PDB file of C-alpha atoms in Angstrom:
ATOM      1  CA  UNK A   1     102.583  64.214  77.205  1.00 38.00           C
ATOM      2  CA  UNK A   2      99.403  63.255  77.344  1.00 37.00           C
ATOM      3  CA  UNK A   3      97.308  61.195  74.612  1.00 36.00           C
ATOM      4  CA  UNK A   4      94.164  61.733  73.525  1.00 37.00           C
ATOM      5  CA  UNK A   5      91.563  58.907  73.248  1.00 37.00           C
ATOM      6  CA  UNK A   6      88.962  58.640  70.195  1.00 38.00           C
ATOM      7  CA  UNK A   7      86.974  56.124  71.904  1.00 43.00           C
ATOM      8  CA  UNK A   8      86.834  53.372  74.041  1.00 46.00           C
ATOM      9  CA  UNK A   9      89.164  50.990  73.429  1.00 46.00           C
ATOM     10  CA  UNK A  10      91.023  52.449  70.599  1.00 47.00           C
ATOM     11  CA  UNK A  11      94.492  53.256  70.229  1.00 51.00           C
ATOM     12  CA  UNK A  12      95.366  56.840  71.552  1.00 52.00           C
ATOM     13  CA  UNK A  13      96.054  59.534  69.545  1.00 47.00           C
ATOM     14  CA  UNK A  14      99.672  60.665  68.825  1.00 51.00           C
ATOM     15  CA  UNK A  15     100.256  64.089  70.812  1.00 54.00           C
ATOM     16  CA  UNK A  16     100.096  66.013  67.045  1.00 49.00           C
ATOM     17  CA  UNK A  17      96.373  65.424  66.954  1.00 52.00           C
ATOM     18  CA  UNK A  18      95.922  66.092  70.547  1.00 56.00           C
ATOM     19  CA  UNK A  19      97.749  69.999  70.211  1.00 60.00           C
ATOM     20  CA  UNK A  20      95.127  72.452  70.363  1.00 70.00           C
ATOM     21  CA  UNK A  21      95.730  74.573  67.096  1.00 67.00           C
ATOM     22  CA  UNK A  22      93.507  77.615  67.683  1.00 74.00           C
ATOM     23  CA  UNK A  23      93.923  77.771  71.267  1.00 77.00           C
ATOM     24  CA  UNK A  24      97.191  79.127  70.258  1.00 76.00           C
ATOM     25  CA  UNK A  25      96.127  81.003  67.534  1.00 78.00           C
ATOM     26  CA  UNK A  26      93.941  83.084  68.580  1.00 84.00           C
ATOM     27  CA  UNK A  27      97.537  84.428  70.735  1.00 85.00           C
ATOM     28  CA  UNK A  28      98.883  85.371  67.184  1.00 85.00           C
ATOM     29  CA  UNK A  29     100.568  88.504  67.714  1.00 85.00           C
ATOM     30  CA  UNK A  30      99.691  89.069  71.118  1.00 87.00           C
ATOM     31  CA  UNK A  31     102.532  90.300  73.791  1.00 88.00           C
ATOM     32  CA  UNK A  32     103.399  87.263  76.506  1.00 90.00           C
ATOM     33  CA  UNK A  33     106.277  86.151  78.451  1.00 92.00           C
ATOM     34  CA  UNK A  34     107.060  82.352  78.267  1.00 90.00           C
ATOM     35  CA  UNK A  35     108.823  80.673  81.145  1.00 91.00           C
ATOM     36  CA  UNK A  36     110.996  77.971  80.522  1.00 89.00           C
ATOM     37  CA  UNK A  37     113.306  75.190  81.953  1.00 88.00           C
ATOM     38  CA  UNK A  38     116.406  76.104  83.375  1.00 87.00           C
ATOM     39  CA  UNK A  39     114.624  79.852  84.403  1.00 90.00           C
ATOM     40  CA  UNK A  40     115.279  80.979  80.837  1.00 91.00           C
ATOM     41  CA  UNK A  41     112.248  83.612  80.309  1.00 93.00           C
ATOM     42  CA  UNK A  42     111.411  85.278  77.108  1.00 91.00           C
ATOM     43  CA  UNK A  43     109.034  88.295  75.968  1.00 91.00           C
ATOM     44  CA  UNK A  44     107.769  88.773  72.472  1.00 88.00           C
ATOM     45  CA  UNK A  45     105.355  89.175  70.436  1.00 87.00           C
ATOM     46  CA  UNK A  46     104.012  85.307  68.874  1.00 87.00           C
ATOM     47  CA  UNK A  47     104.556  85.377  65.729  1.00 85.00           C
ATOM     48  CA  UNK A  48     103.697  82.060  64.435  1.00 84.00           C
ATOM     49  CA  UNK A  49     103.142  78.316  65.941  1.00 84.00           C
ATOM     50  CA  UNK A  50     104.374  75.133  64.616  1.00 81.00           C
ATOM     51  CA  UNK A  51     101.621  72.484  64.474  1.00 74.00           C
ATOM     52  CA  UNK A  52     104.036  69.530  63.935  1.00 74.00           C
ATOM     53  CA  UNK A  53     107.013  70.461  66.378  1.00 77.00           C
ATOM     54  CA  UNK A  54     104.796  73.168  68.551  1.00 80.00           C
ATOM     55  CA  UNK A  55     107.797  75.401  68.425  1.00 84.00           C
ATOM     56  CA  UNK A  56     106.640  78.585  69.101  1.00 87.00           C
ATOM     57  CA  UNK A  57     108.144  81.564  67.153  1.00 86.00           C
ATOM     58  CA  UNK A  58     108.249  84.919  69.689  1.00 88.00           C
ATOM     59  CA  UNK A  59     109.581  88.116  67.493  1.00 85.00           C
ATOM     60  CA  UNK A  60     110.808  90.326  70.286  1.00 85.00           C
ATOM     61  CA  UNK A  61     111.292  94.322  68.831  1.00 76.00           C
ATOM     62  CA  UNK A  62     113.787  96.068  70.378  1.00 74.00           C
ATOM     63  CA  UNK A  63     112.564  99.736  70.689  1.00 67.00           C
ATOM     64  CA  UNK A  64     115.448 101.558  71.990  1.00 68.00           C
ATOM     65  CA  UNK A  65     117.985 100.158  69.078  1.00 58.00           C
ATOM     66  CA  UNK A  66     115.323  99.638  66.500  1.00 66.00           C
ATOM     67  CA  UNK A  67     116.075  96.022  66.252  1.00 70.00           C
ATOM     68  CA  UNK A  68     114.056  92.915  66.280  1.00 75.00           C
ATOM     69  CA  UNK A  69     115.042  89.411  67.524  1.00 81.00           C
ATOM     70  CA  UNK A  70     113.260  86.177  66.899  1.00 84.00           C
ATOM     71  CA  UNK A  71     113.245  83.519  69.287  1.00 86.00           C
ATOM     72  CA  UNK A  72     112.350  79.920  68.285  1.00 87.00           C
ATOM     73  CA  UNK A  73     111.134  77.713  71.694  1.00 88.00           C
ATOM     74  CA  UNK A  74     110.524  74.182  71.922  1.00 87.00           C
ATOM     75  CA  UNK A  75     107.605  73.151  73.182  1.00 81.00           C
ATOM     76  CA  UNK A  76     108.842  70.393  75.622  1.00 81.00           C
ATOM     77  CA  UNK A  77     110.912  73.825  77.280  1.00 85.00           C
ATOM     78  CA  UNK A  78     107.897  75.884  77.700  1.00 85.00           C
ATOM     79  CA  UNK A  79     106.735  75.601  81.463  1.00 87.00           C
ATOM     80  CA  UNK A  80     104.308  78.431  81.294  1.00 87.00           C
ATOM     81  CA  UNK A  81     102.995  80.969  78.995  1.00 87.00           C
ATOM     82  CA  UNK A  82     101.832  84.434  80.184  1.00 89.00           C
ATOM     83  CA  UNK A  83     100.104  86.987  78.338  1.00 89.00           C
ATOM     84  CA  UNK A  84     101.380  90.380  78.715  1.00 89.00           C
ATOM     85  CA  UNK A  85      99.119  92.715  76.469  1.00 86.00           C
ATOM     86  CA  UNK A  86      96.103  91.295  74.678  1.00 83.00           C
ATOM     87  CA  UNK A  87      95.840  93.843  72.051  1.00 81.00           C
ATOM     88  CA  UNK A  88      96.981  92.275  68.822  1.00 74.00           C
ATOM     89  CA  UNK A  89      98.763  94.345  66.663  1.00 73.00           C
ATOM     90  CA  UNK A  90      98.943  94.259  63.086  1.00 67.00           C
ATOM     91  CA  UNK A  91     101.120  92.012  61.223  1.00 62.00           C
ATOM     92  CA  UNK A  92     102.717  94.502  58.972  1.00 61.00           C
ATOM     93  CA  UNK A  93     104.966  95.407  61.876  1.00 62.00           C
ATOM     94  CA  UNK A  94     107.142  92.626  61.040  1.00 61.00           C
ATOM     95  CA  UNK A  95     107.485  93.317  57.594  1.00 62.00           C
ATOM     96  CA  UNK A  96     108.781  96.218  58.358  1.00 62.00           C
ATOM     97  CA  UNK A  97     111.521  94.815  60.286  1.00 60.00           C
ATOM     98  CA  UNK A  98     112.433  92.163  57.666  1.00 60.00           C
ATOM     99  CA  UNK A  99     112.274  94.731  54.881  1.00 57.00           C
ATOM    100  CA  UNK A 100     114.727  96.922  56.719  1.00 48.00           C
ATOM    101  CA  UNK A 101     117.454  94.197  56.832  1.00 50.00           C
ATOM    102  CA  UNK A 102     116.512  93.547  53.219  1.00 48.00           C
ATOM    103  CA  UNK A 103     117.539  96.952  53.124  1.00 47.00           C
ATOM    104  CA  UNK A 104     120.253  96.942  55.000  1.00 51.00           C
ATOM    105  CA  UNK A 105     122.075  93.925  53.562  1.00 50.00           C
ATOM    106  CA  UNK A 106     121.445  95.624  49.719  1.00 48.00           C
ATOM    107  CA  UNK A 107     123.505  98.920  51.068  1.00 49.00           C
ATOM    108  CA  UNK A 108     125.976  96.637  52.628  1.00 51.00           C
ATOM    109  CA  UNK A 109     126.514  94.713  49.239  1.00 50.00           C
ATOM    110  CA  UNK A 110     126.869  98.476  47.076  1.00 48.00           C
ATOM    111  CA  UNK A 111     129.647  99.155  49.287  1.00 49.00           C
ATOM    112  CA  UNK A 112     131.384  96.453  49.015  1.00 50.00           C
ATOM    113  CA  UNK A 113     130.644  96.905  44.978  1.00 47.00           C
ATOM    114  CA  UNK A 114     132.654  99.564  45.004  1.00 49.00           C
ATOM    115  CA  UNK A 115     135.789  97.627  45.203  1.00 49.00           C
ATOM    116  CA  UNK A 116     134.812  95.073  42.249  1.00 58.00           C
ATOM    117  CA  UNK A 117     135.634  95.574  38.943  1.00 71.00           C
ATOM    118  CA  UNK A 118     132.252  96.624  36.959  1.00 74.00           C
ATOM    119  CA  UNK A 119     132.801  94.686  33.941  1.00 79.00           C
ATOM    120  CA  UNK A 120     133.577  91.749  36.394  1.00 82.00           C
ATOM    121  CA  UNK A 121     130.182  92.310  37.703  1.00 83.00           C
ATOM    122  CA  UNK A 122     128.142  92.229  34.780  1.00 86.00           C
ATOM    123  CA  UNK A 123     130.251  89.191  33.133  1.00 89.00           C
ATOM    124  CA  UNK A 124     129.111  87.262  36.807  1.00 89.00           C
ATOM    125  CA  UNK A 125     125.351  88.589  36.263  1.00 91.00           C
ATOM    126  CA  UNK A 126     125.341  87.270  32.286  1.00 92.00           C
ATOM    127  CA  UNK A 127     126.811  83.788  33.964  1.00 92.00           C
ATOM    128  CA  UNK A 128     123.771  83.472  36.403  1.00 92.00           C
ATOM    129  CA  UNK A 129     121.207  84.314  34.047  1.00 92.00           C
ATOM    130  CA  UNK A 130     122.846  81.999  31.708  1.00 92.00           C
ATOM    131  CA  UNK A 131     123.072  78.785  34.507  1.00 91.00           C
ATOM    132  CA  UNK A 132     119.466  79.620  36.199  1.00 90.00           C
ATOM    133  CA  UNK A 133     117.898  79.576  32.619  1.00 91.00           C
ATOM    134  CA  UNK A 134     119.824  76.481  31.277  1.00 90.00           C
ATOM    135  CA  UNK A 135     118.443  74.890  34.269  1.00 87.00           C
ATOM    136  CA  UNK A 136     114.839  76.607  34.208  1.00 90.00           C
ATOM    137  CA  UNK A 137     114.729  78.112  36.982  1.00 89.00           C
ATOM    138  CA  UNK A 138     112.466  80.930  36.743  1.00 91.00           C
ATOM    139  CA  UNK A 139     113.645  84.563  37.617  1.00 91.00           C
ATOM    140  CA  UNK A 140     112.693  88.136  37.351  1.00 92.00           C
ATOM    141  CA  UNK A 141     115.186  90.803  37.117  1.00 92.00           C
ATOM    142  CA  UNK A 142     114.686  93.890  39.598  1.00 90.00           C
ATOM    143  CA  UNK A 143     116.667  96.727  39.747  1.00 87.00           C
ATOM    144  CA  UNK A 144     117.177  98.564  42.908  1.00 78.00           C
ATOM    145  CA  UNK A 145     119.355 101.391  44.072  1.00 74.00           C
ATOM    146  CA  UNK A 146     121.016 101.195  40.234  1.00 77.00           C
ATOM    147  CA  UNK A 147     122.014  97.794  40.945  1.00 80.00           C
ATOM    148  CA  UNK A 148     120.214  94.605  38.627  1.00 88.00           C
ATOM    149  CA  UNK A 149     119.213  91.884  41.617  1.00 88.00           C
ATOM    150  CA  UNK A 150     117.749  88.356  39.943  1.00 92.00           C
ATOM    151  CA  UNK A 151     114.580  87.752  42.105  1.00 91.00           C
ATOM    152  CA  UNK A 152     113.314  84.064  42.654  1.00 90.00           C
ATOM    153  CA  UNK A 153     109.620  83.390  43.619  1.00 87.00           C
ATOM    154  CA  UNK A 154     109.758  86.460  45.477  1.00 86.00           C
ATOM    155  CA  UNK A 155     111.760  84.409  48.185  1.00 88.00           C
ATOM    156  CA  UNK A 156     115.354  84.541  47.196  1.00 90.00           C
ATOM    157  CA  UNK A 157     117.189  87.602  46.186  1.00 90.00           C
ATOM    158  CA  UNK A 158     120.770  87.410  43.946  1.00 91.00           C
ATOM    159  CA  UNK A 159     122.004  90.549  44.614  1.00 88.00           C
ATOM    160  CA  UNK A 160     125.994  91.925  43.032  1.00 83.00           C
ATOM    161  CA  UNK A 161     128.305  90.361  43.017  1.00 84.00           C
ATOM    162  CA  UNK A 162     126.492  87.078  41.606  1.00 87.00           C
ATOM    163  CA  UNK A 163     128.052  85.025  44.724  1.00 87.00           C
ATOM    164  CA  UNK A 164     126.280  82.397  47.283  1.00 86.00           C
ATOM    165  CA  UNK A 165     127.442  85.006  49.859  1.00 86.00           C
ATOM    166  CA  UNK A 166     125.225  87.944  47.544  1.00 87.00           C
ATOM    167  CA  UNK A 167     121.927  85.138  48.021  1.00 89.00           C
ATOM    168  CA  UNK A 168     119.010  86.932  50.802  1.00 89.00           C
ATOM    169  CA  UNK A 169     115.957  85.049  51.500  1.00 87.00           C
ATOM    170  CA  UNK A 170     113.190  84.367  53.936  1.00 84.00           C
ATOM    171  CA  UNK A 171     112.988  80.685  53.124  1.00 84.00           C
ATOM    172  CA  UNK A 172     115.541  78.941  54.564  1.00 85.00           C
ATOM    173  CA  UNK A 173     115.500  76.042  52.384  1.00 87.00           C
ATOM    174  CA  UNK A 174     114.922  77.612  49.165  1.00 87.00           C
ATOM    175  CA  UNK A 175     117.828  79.856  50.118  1.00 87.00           C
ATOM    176  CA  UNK A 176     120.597  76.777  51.120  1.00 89.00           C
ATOM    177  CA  UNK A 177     119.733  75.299  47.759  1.00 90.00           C
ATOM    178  CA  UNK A 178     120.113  78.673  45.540  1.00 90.00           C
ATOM    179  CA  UNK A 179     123.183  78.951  46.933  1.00 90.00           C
ATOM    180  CA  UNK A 180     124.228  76.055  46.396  1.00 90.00           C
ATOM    181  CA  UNK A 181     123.340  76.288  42.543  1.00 90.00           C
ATOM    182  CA  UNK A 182     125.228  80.045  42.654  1.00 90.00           C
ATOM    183  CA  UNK A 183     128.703  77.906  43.866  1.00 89.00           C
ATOM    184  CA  UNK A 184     128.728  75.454  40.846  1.00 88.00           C
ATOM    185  CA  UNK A 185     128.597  78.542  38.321  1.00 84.00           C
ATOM    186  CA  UNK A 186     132.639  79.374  37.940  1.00 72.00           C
TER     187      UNK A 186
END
């Protein structure tokens, strides 16, 4: 860790000031293979950079099962970064992969709809609209594969049955503390 002096005789720079921001992006979505301690290697595709905890955020597809992974490395691990393939690729590719769980975990939740009681169902939807308007929380109602998901900021999905374990999201945070508000509604 090395600290960055303004000028003579001034007090150095913390190390957040010192991290070179477009060095690394200007690697955005380029292929590389980053060594670590311990001989732990990964290969990926950088997704994003951290300019307060220089994590770096690899999203690694999977071609042969048509999965991706994403791999979240410190930046006090990282002992060298290579780059693979310099050809960028577009950004959309990870949507696709996100949207496809999205997918996924809405085709998981109608079969598991089948077993639940319809009128249940709606009583449970009429409850969360209820709560989430009493406490003004804004929502828009979608409906998807004949099934009514409440949509949040375009983060956080509520999708049947009404439950914290029914909450998908891309925001972490937003989506611990929706479902947190879906558990107090009995």
């Amino acid at each position: 860790m090395s600290n960055l002096l303004v000028e003579e005789n001034s007090y150095p720079l913390h190390e957040i000031y010192s991290f070179d921001v477009e060095r690394y992006y200007e690697l955005l979505n380029l292929l590389v293979e980053i060594n670590c301690i311990g001989g732990r290697q990964y290969r990926g595709r950088l997704y994003t950079v951290d300019p307060v905890t220089q994590c770096l955020v690899l999203f690694e597809i999977d071609d042969n099962n048509n999965s991706a992974h994403v791999h979240i490395i410190m930046h006090p691990d990282i002992i060298e970064l290579i780059i693979i393939d310099d050809t960028p690729i577009s950004s959309a590719i990870y949507d696709l992969y996100l949207k496809s769980k999205k997918t996924n975990a809405i085709t998981d939740q109608v079969t598991s709809l089948n077993t639940i009681n319809a009128d249940a169902i709606s009583e449970r939807l009429n409850k969360v609209r209820t709560y989430l308007t009493s406490k003004r929380i804004p929502f828009q109602e979608k409906t998807e594969n004949q099934l009514i998901s409440l949509v949040i900021h375009n983060v956080v999905n509520i999708l049947p049955p009404y439950t914290s374990e029914s909450v998908i999201g891309t925001n972490e945070i937003v989506l611990s503390r929706i479902k947190n508000i879906i558990k107090q509604i009995v």
